[in-house]
Amino acid sequence: MRALFAWCALLLACGGLLHCAEAAKARHLKWEVGHMFWSPDCEEKVLIGINGQFPGPTIRAKAGDTIVVELKNGLHTEGVVIHWHGVRQIGTPWADGTAAISQCAINPEETFTYRFVVDKPGTYFYHGHYGMQRAAGLYGSLIVDVADGEEEPFKYDGELNLLLSDWYHDSIYNQMVGLSSSPMRWIGEPQSLLINGRGQFNCSLAAAHTPGTKQCTAGGNRHCAPVILPVQPNKTYRLRIASTTSLASLNLAIGNHKLTVVEADGNYVEPFVVDDMDIYSGDSYSVLLTTDQDPSSNYWVSIGVRGRAPKTAPALALLNYRPNRGFKLPAIAPPVTPAWNDTAHSKAFTTQIKARAGTPPPPATSDRRIELLNTQNKLDGHIKWSINNVSLVLPATPYLGSLKLGLKTALAAARPADTFGRAYDVTRPPHNPNTTTGDNVYVLRHNTTVDVVLQNANALQHNVSEVHPWHLHGHDFWVLGYGEGAYRGDAADAARLNLANPPLRNTAVIFPYGWTALRFVADNPGVWAFHCHIEPHLHMGMGVIFAEAIDRVGKVPKEAVSCGATATALMNGDHL
């Protein structure tokens, strides 16, 4: 009788035996990460690929599926991990793919198996999370469709995928040494922007519209051949867009076409129409595009730089109205990217994003507020990024294993501050630029509601405040609002918050000299990174760690944490 009751309960929970069986489908992948020669922008360099591919293979699954990736490290001299960006890893924090946080780096010639559930549909991607391997090309798309029997809340006739990135000709090793040198050798702006791993350096597909520019050849090198997006006239297409850039904030526009935004970071939003859209590193979107223009023409897809003085040429692709030839160049010029420092344009787009009706609302109040001041500082002559005057340094032993085992050396004695001094002037360089290093681990009580206020400030140089897109692992958060200048936590700041329909995201931007308020529930036991998604900024210390209910974490696979002090503890008979 008890067995029969359990079976009936399972049927009710799954909506029927067939649906339950389909929801439990496992998708097995066998990957090897390795260095290889490639020409992403027609200049041959060495990058990191997967199974001889760049970008890495696209994963396609349905909500509720289990993804199993058997990952071999074919890099000869360094470790590797892969982070599944936007996947919350509920119950599997060791599969988050963050070196020194959720797992040990996978050693050369060793294999680690990632196994996790993709619990909700949406547009995601994956990337390396060890050193600056993402900037070396270790990334790919991860697309999750609705489960069988479910429907999207919008209709479309076809689908296209755009994975956006930037590309440097200098190796990540040159970049990292430069960032860590005294004086710092800044890596500068990327040499090119890539669409689906393809770009063109030192030439333009639209040279006819930019005098003095060299015309790119349409064919030739398959690695950097222009991306062609085939469409039929008078149809509606879903464009899935994600940015895995190392540095660049981007703007996307398609000549003569409107874009209707319907999804952000795997969450549905109230549809709204734009001419162009900003996309920060770590962001993902779905937009609907209707092919209602002159069918005898093709149209430019243009990607340009935002938030930094643009020294990188726009990336171009072709929206190919069939049966036109794919390489038929549009007669009109590509869309012009808004001025790089037109912050009002960026804010106008970002503040339009609201949760779709039916999205769970945030709790009305929070149990804790953590205010994080982003500053640029100096440490023994080195330039660092700091949070509340502490620059993040990751340990040799992954936090997940060391905290699970209760190792005394897991956390520093002094805990990071929940706030910063209200007297700090965010409009000027720091009065005292010196900083220190630390683990920046915030311990959160289980199921508490946490507010996080990200505060931007002036960098070391006068009149410089940069855009920072912050990404939270293991959770989505509600973006409650944005403000100008210093956050005070007073009634005026509270009035700027949206508690009615704030969007659920996993990545949020802080604008120059401003602040962004987030709210999330600490309901996912584990150790989770929260950091600026710009590679050089994280490398230089811009991040914190959230540790939640470690006692509730299930049995951690030994292969995930068998390094550093944890390995010694396991050898001595301790149990995870």
XYZ file of C-alpha atoms in Angstrom:
576
model
C 0.000 0.000 0.000
C 2.797 2.426 0.904
C 4.549 1.708 -2.421
C 1.286 2.256 -4.320
C 0.750 5.582 -2.547
C 4.261 6.725 -3.443
C 3.712 5.748 -7.083
C 0.439 7.680 -7.253
C 2.089 10.701 -5.669
C 4.837 10.533 -8.266
C 2.275 10.404 -11.082
C 0.439 13.415 -9.667
C 3.659 15.398 -9.237
C 4.800 14.655 -12.778
C 1.418 15.094 -14.426
C 1.348 11.516 -15.734
C 3.806 8.683 -16.311
C 4.827 9.740 -19.823
C 5.614 13.324 -18.826
C 7.543 12.104 -15.777
C 9.693 9.780 -17.876
C 10.430 12.545 -20.367
C 11.293 15.046 -17.632
C 13.892 12.644 -16.242
C 15.851 12.424 -19.501
C 19.621 12.573 -19.108
C 21.774 14.080 -21.844
C 25.301 12.661 -21.838
C 28.224 14.558 -23.343
C 31.892 13.640 -23.543
C 34.199 16.618 -23.907
C 37.922 17.271 -24.005
C 39.256 20.773 -23.448
C 42.428 21.604 -25.336
C 44.569 24.283 -26.947
C 44.343 24.641 -30.705
C 45.187 26.991 -33.541
C 42.225 29.034 -34.746
C 41.514 32.264 -36.620
C 38.469 33.864 -34.934
C 39.012 37.207 -36.690
C 41.130 35.858 -39.596
C 44.361 36.230 -37.558
C 45.625 32.820 -36.413
C 46.180 32.480 -32.665
C 46.106 29.750 -30.018
C 42.847 29.449 -28.099
C 41.041 26.949 -25.851
C 38.376 24.859 -27.523
C 36.286 21.779 -26.802
C 36.461 18.658 -28.964
C 38.301 20.687 -31.589
C 35.480 23.258 -31.772
C 35.315 26.990 -31.134
C 33.009 28.117 -29.665
C 32.360 24.918 -27.763
C 29.447 22.630 -28.633
C 25.967 24.017 -28.057
C 24.030 22.143 -25.376
C 20.303 21.838 -26.058
C 18.025 20.384 -23.414
C 14.518 20.643 -21.964
C 13.570 21.963 -18.550
C 13.904 19.162 -16.019
C 16.594 17.315 -17.971
C 19.817 16.185 -16.347
C 23.012 17.265 -18.101
C 25.983 14.925 -17.693
C 29.287 16.245 -19.041
C 32.332 14.008 -18.768
C 35.065 16.623 -19.053
C 38.690 15.700 -19.721
C 41.368 18.339 -19.279
C 43.574 18.171 -22.353
C 45.504 21.322 -21.414
C 49.064 20.253 -20.702
C 50.136 22.755 -18.051
C 47.076 24.101 -16.219
C 43.825 23.152 -14.557
C 40.357 23.819 -15.892
C 36.732 24.116 -14.708
C 33.518 25.068 -16.514
C 30.760 27.216 -15.036
C 27.206 26.717 -16.287
C 26.179 30.356 -16.299
C 22.612 30.923 -15.102
C 21.998 27.314 -13.982
C 21.149 27.512 -10.284
C 22.632 24.115 -9.364
C 19.927 23.414 -6.790
C 21.242 20.513 -4.718
C 24.475 20.268 -6.725
C 26.673 23.198 -5.614
C 29.844 21.209 -6.409
C 28.840 21.254 -10.111
C 28.830 25.070 -10.316
C 32.290 25.021 -11.882
C 34.143 27.690 -9.922
C 37.770 26.902 -9.127
C 38.701 27.332 -5.442
C 35.060 28.006 -4.560
C 32.914 25.004 -5.526
C 35.592 22.576 -6.720
C 39.257 21.879 -7.276
C 40.603 22.689 -10.701
C 40.674 19.574 -12.904
C 44.320 18.664 -13.418
C 45.844 17.975 -16.846
C 44.812 14.581 -18.252
C 42.242 14.110 -15.484
C 38.477 13.809 -15.989
C 35.648 15.261 -13.917
C 31.959 14.561 -14.464
C 29.493 17.430 -14.120
C 25.954 16.248 -13.414
C 23.169 18.777 -12.827
C 19.536 19.535 -13.631
C 18.497 22.430 -15.850
C 15.413 23.345 -13.869
C 13.882 26.131 -15.967
C 13.776 27.105 -19.649
C 15.814 29.969 -20.964
C 18.893 31.220 -22.772
C 22.155 30.412 -21.003
C 25.793 29.707 -21.773
C 28.837 28.082 -20.202
C 32.427 29.240 -19.833
C 35.749 28.612 -18.134
C 36.044 29.910 -14.569
C 39.735 29.360 -13.849
C 42.163 32.209 -14.339
C 41.072 34.077 -17.463
C 40.296 31.040 -19.603
C 36.974 32.518 -20.721
C 38.968 35.233 -22.526
C 40.935 32.457 -24.268
C 37.791 31.104 -25.921
C 36.475 28.545 -23.437
C 32.725 29.096 -23.817
C 29.608 27.948 -25.624
C 25.810 28.165 -25.662
C 23.409 26.331 -23.359
C 19.769 26.497 -24.458
C 16.919 25.066 -22.389
C 13.536 24.607 -24.041
C 10.271 24.295 -22.172
C 9.393 20.817 -20.931
C 7.135 18.634 -23.059
C 3.538 19.679 -22.611
C 4.518 23.266 -21.730
C 4.410 26.340 -23.977
C 6.322 29.600 -24.166
C 4.200 32.694 -23.471
C 4.988 34.041 -26.948
C 4.830 32.647 -30.479
C 7.515 32.477 -33.149
C 8.207 30.661 -36.411
C 11.936 30.021 -36.104
C 14.949 30.560 -33.888
C 18.449 32.032 -34.251
C 21.309 32.034 -31.734
C 23.851 34.832 -31.212
C 26.745 34.218 -28.818
C 28.702 37.477 -28.509
C 32.290 37.844 -27.335
C 35.402 39.973 -27.674
C 38.824 38.807 -28.767
C 42.419 39.768 -27.932
C 45.492 38.934 -29.962
C 47.622 38.883 -26.811
C 47.405 35.603 -24.887
C 45.622 35.497 -21.542
C 49.011 34.790 -19.928
C 50.398 38.100 -21.201
C 47.207 39.764 -20.032
C 47.308 38.273 -16.525
C 50.995 39.069 -16.009
C 50.353 42.639 -17.150
C 47.419 43.051 -14.766
C 49.494 41.707 -11.869
C 52.609 43.776 -12.618
C 53.820 46.917 -10.894
C 53.293 49.206 -12.651
C 50.274 47.536 -14.216
C 50.357 46.933 -17.951
C 46.727 47.378 -18.956
C 45.530 44.982 -21.635
C 43.750 47.723 -23.559
C 40.687 47.241 -25.722
C 39.991 43.997 -27.618
C 41.165 43.732 -31.211
C 37.783 42.516 -32.452
C 34.241 41.575 -31.514
C 32.962 38.118 -32.397
C 29.512 36.818 -33.301
C 29.262 33.050 -32.814
C 33.058 32.985 -32.629
C 33.589 34.873 -35.898
C 34.822 38.379 -36.573
C 36.970 40.352 -38.954
C 40.107 42.250 -37.900
C 41.456 45.290 -39.731
C 38.695 45.308 -42.359
C 34.930 45.848 -42.601
C 32.123 44.087 -44.403
C 30.563 47.541 -44.760
C 33.678 49.294 -46.114
C 31.586 50.961 -48.816
C 29.923 53.021 -46.080
C 33.147 53.855 -44.185
C 35.690 55.547 -46.494
C 39.305 54.541 -45.987
C 38.374 51.121 -44.588
C 39.606 47.915 -46.168
C 36.850 45.673 -47.556
C 36.667 42.193 -45.996
C 36.432 39.254 -48.348
C 33.149 37.412 -47.962
C 34.463 33.857 -48.143
C 37.885 32.318 -47.605
C 38.765 31.304 -44.051
C 35.902 29.255 -42.620
C 36.930 30.211 -39.053
C 36.103 33.870 -39.638
C 33.597 33.791 -42.484
C 30.819 36.317 -41.808
C 27.848 34.971 -39.897
C 24.748 34.685 -42.068
C 21.350 34.406 -40.392
C 18.859 32.951 -42.899
C 15.228 34.012 -42.544
C 12.022 33.877 -44.559
C 10.019 37.062 -45.185
C 6.977 37.818 -43.039
C 7.887 35.475 -40.220
C 8.675 36.029 -36.531
C 12.000 34.747 -35.185
C 13.275 34.311 -31.681
C 16.839 35.581 -31.365
C 18.632 34.104 -28.383
C 21.462 36.462 -27.427
C 24.159 36.011 -24.780
C 27.388 37.879 -24.036
C 30.486 36.152 -22.745
C 32.790 39.119 -23.377
C 35.946 39.539 -21.341
C 35.738 43.330 -21.170
C 33.348 44.935 -23.635
C 29.803 46.080 -22.980
C 27.873 45.821 -26.228
C 24.961 47.282 -28.149
C 23.004 45.309 -30.757
C 20.840 46.658 -33.564
C 19.465 45.199 -36.797
C 18.997 47.540 -39.746
C 15.369 48.688 -40.259
C 14.039 46.140 -37.733
C 12.474 46.539 -34.291
C 13.304 44.124 -31.473
C 10.774 42.924 -28.885
C 12.472 41.853 -25.639
C 10.722 38.843 -24.041
C 13.307 37.070 -21.850
C 16.245 38.124 -19.698
C 18.622 35.669 -17.987
C 16.183 32.764 -18.281
C 13.190 34.712 -16.947
C 10.234 36.055 -18.896
C 9.779 39.827 -18.981
C 6.925 42.048 -20.036
C 7.476 42.472 -23.796
C 8.741 45.875 -24.926
C 9.977 47.141 -28.269
C 13.351 48.798 -28.919
C 15.479 49.909 -31.853
C 18.658 48.656 -30.176
C 19.671 47.021 -26.896
C 22.612 47.046 -24.520
C 24.102 43.694 -23.558
C 26.635 43.475 -20.735
C 29.016 40.627 -20.086
C 27.026 37.821 -18.454
C 23.662 38.955 -19.838
C 21.380 36.760 -21.917
C 18.159 37.718 -23.703
C 15.519 36.515 -26.095
C 14.054 39.017 -28.531
C 11.423 38.608 -31.210
C 12.154 39.924 -34.688
C 9.557 40.130 -37.463
C 10.897 39.984 -41.009
C 8.565 42.646 -42.378
C 11.030 44.636 -44.479
C 11.752 44.694 -48.236
C 12.367 41.000 -49.066
C 14.686 41.854 -51.943
C 17.351 43.096 -49.492
C 19.532 41.709 -46.759
C 20.105 43.685 -43.532
C 23.017 44.368 -41.203
C 23.216 42.926 -37.715
C 25.555 45.327 -35.921
C 27.328 44.916 -32.570
C 29.229 47.887 -31.136
C 31.023 48.850 -27.924
C 29.299 50.731 -25.088
C 30.563 52.116 -21.787
C 34.187 52.499 -22.914
C 35.752 54.750 -25.552
C 35.400 52.442 -28.564
C 38.709 51.405 -30.093
C 37.292 48.157 -31.434
C 35.428 48.080 -34.745
C 31.798 46.917 -34.699
C 31.051 43.298 -35.527
C 28.709 42.734 -38.449
C 26.546 39.808 -39.539
C 23.970 39.487 -42.282
C 20.256 38.961 -41.806
C 19.670 37.042 -45.032
C 16.158 37.274 -46.465
C 15.821 34.130 -48.534
C 16.023 33.518 -51.449
C 18.618 36.336 -51.642
C 22.242 35.266 -51.724
C 23.707 35.025 -48.243
C 26.605 37.363 -49.038
C 24.472 40.007 -50.745
C 25.569 43.135 -48.897
C 22.869 45.600 -47.771
C 22.655 48.846 -49.696
C 22.200 50.930 -46.548
C 24.838 51.560 -43.874
C 24.838 49.490 -40.679
C 23.007 50.919 -37.647
C 25.125 53.393 -35.707
C 25.932 52.401 -32.128
C 24.841 55.036 -29.565
C 27.659 57.171 -28.180
C 29.753 55.038 -25.841
C 29.155 57.378 -22.882
C 25.440 57.970 -23.483
C 24.523 56.508 -20.120
C 20.991 57.891 -20.351
C 20.369 55.673 -23.382
C 21.606 52.630 -21.458
C 19.481 53.432 -18.435
C 16.405 53.952 -20.601
C 16.767 50.409 -21.923
C 17.658 48.771 -18.616
C 14.858 50.352 -16.617
C 12.246 49.150 -19.123
C 12.889 45.545 -18.099
C 10.028 44.409 -15.857
C 8.924 40.947 -14.763
C 6.174 39.336 -16.786
C 2.861 38.845 -15.010
C 2.981 35.595 -13.062
C 6.618 35.974 -12.008
C 6.998 35.421 -8.252
C 7.236 38.799 -6.492
C 10.041 39.563 -4.053
C 9.467 39.337 -0.310
C 8.144 42.646 0.971
C 11.051 43.122 3.380
C 14.548 41.773 3.893
C 16.342 40.265 6.872
C 19.762 41.652 6.030
C 21.248 44.374 3.865
C 24.780 44.128 2.513
C 26.219 47.251 0.888
C 29.193 46.663 -1.407
C 31.360 49.625 -2.403
C 33.302 49.005 -5.643
C 36.603 50.897 -5.653
C 39.917 50.829 -7.453
C 42.860 50.787 -5.079
C 46.563 50.107 -4.666
C 48.362 47.325 -2.817
C 52.167 47.425 -2.628
C 52.283 49.285 -5.920
C 49.804 46.978 -7.652
C 46.415 48.207 -8.853
C 43.486 46.221 -7.452
C 39.701 46.336 -7.402
C 38.225 46.116 -3.938
C 34.893 45.626 -2.208
C 34.532 47.629 0.995
C 38.305 48.063 0.784
C 39.072 44.311 0.565
C 40.358 42.760 -2.652
C 39.241 39.140 -3.138
C 41.926 36.448 -3.097
C 40.840 32.834 -3.589
C 42.332 30.015 -1.473
C 44.138 26.824 -2.464
C 41.368 24.794 -0.823
C 37.849 25.122 -2.282
C 35.491 26.837 0.139
C 32.766 24.249 -0.338
C 34.920 21.386 0.916
C 36.698 23.285 3.669
C 33.483 24.726 5.102
C 31.705 21.383 4.826
C 34.513 19.744 6.806
C 34.610 22.621 9.289
C 38.302 23.339 8.782
C 39.456 26.110 11.095
C 41.487 27.725 8.329
C 38.473 27.982 6.005
C 37.552 31.533 6.975
C 39.529 34.503 8.174
C 38.865 35.567 11.749
C 37.607 38.992 10.682
C 34.387 38.920 8.685
C 33.828 41.350 5.801
C 31.855 44.501 6.497
C 28.147 44.718 5.646
C 28.434 48.395 4.766
C 30.840 51.213 4.031
C 31.264 54.638 5.582
C 28.539 57.081 4.595
C 31.185 59.818 4.402
C 32.890 58.148 1.430
C 32.784 60.465 -1.610
C 31.953 58.262 -4.612
C 32.552 61.142 -7.046
C 36.297 61.427 -6.370
C 39.300 59.092 -6.327
C 39.767 57.431 -2.917
C 41.347 59.767 -0.352
C 43.424 56.818 0.867
C 43.916 54.447 -2.082
C 45.511 51.650 -0.057
C 43.665 48.360 0.328
C 44.153 44.877 1.715
C 43.260 41.348 0.611
C 40.846 38.838 2.096
C 38.415 35.992 1.435
C 35.300 38.230 1.406
C 33.047 35.357 2.562
C 29.607 36.444 3.758
C 27.853 33.729 5.768
C 24.090 33.816 5.179
C 21.413 32.144 7.285
C 19.239 29.636 5.472
C 16.048 30.993 3.854
C 16.723 34.586 4.875
C 15.966 37.411 2.478
C 19.075 39.399 1.620
C 19.306 42.841 0.056
C 22.520 43.707 -1.748
C 23.325 47.270 -2.754
C 26.104 47.587 -5.318
C 27.702 51.021 -5.087
C 29.876 52.344 -7.901
C 32.534 54.989 -7.325
C 35.315 56.945 -8.975
C 38.408 54.935 -9.939
C 41.974 56.028 -9.163
C 41.960 58.477 -12.059
C 39.811 61.595 -11.828
C 36.461 61.577 -13.658
C 36.545 57.832 -14.335
C 33.799 55.497 -13.169
C 33.331 52.280 -15.110
C 30.376 50.040 -15.890
C 30.364 46.808 -13.833
C 28.014 43.894 -14.616
C 27.689 41.722 -11.509
C 26.750 38.028 -11.702
C 25.411 35.866 -8.860
C 25.929 32.108 -8.895
C 23.338 29.697 -7.524
C 20.396 32.136 -7.560
C 18.299 34.601 -9.408
C 17.709 37.958 -7.752
C 15.114 40.668 -8.135
C 16.553 43.933 -9.462
C 14.728 46.404 -7.249
C 16.104 49.596 -8.701
C 18.882 52.007 -9.577
C 20.030 55.319 -8.165
C 22.451 58.153 -8.819
C 25.359 59.072 -6.579
C 25.862 57.612 -3.120
C 23.316 55.217 -1.653
C 21.987 56.557 1.635
C 19.317 54.027 2.519
C 16.858 56.818 3.269
C 13.258 57.378 2.232
C 14.307 58.940 -1.072
C 16.310 55.819 -2.000
C 13.477 53.553 -0.872
C 11.102 55.428 -3.163
C 13.252 54.440 -6.149
C 12.716 50.732 -5.513
C 10.249 48.645 -7.501
C 8.590 45.968 -5.380
C 5.633 45.478 -7.727
C 7.216 43.854 -10.799
C 11.027 43.884 -10.565
C 12.738 41.576 -13.063
C 14.368 38.348 -11.983
C 17.960 38.238 -13.253
C 21.302 36.631 -12.453
C 23.372 39.540 -13.804
C 22.857 43.250 -13.100
C 24.759 46.361 -14.094
C 25.883 49.241 -11.925
C 26.221 52.459 -13.876
C 29.009 55.019 -13.355
C 28.674 56.886 -10.056
C 25.446 55.046 -9.269
C 24.013 52.161 -7.290
C 21.889 49.093 -7.973
C 19.672 47.370 -5.378
C 19.054 43.602 -5.500
C 17.062 41.171 -3.354
C 17.320 37.384 -3.178
C 16.402 34.530 -0.866
C 19.285 32.455 0.493
C 17.487 29.189 -0.171
C 20.188 27.216 -2.023
C 22.752 25.628 0.335
C 26.268 25.979 -1.019
C 29.113 28.410 -1.555
C 28.436 30.881 -4.341
C 30.512 33.470 -6.151
C 29.162 36.980 -6.655
C 31.446 39.084 -8.808
C 31.961 41.528 -11.628
C 31.748 39.537 -14.863
C 34.541 41.514 -16.521
C 37.522 39.145 -16.554
C 40.271 41.658 -15.648
C 38.166 43.069 -12.802
C 37.580 39.670 -11.204
C 41.247 38.801 -11.709
C 42.111 41.996 -9.823
C 39.798 41.220 -6.885
C 36.271 42.501 -7.616
C 34.116 39.854 -6.003
C 32.696 38.335 -2.826
C 31.526 34.874 -1.719
C 28.175 33.908 -0.211
C 28.193 30.792 2.005
C 24.719 29.436 2.744
C 23.611 26.621 5.055
C 26.672 24.453 4.482
C 25.316 21.940 6.995
C 22.426 21.294 4.589
C 24.675 20.528 1.600
C 24.438 16.883 0.592
C 27.376 14.524 0.197
C 30.067 16.335 -1.784
C 31.886 14.155 -4.354
C 35.474 13.723 -3.161
C 36.873 14.397 -6.618
C 35.399 17.917 -6.438
C 37.359 18.946 -3.333
C 40.327 16.569 -3.015
C 42.974 19.264 -3.084
C 44.691 21.557 -0.600
C 43.787 21.147 3.074
C 40.631 19.225 2.210
C 42.670 16.423 0.654
C 44.672 16.083 3.878
C 41.494 16.028 5.984
C 39.968 13.306 3.810
C 43.151 11.239 4.078
C 42.886 11.560 7.856
C 39.426 10.026 7.800
C 37.168 13.071 7.872
C 33.865 12.706 6.032
C 32.131 15.140 3.726
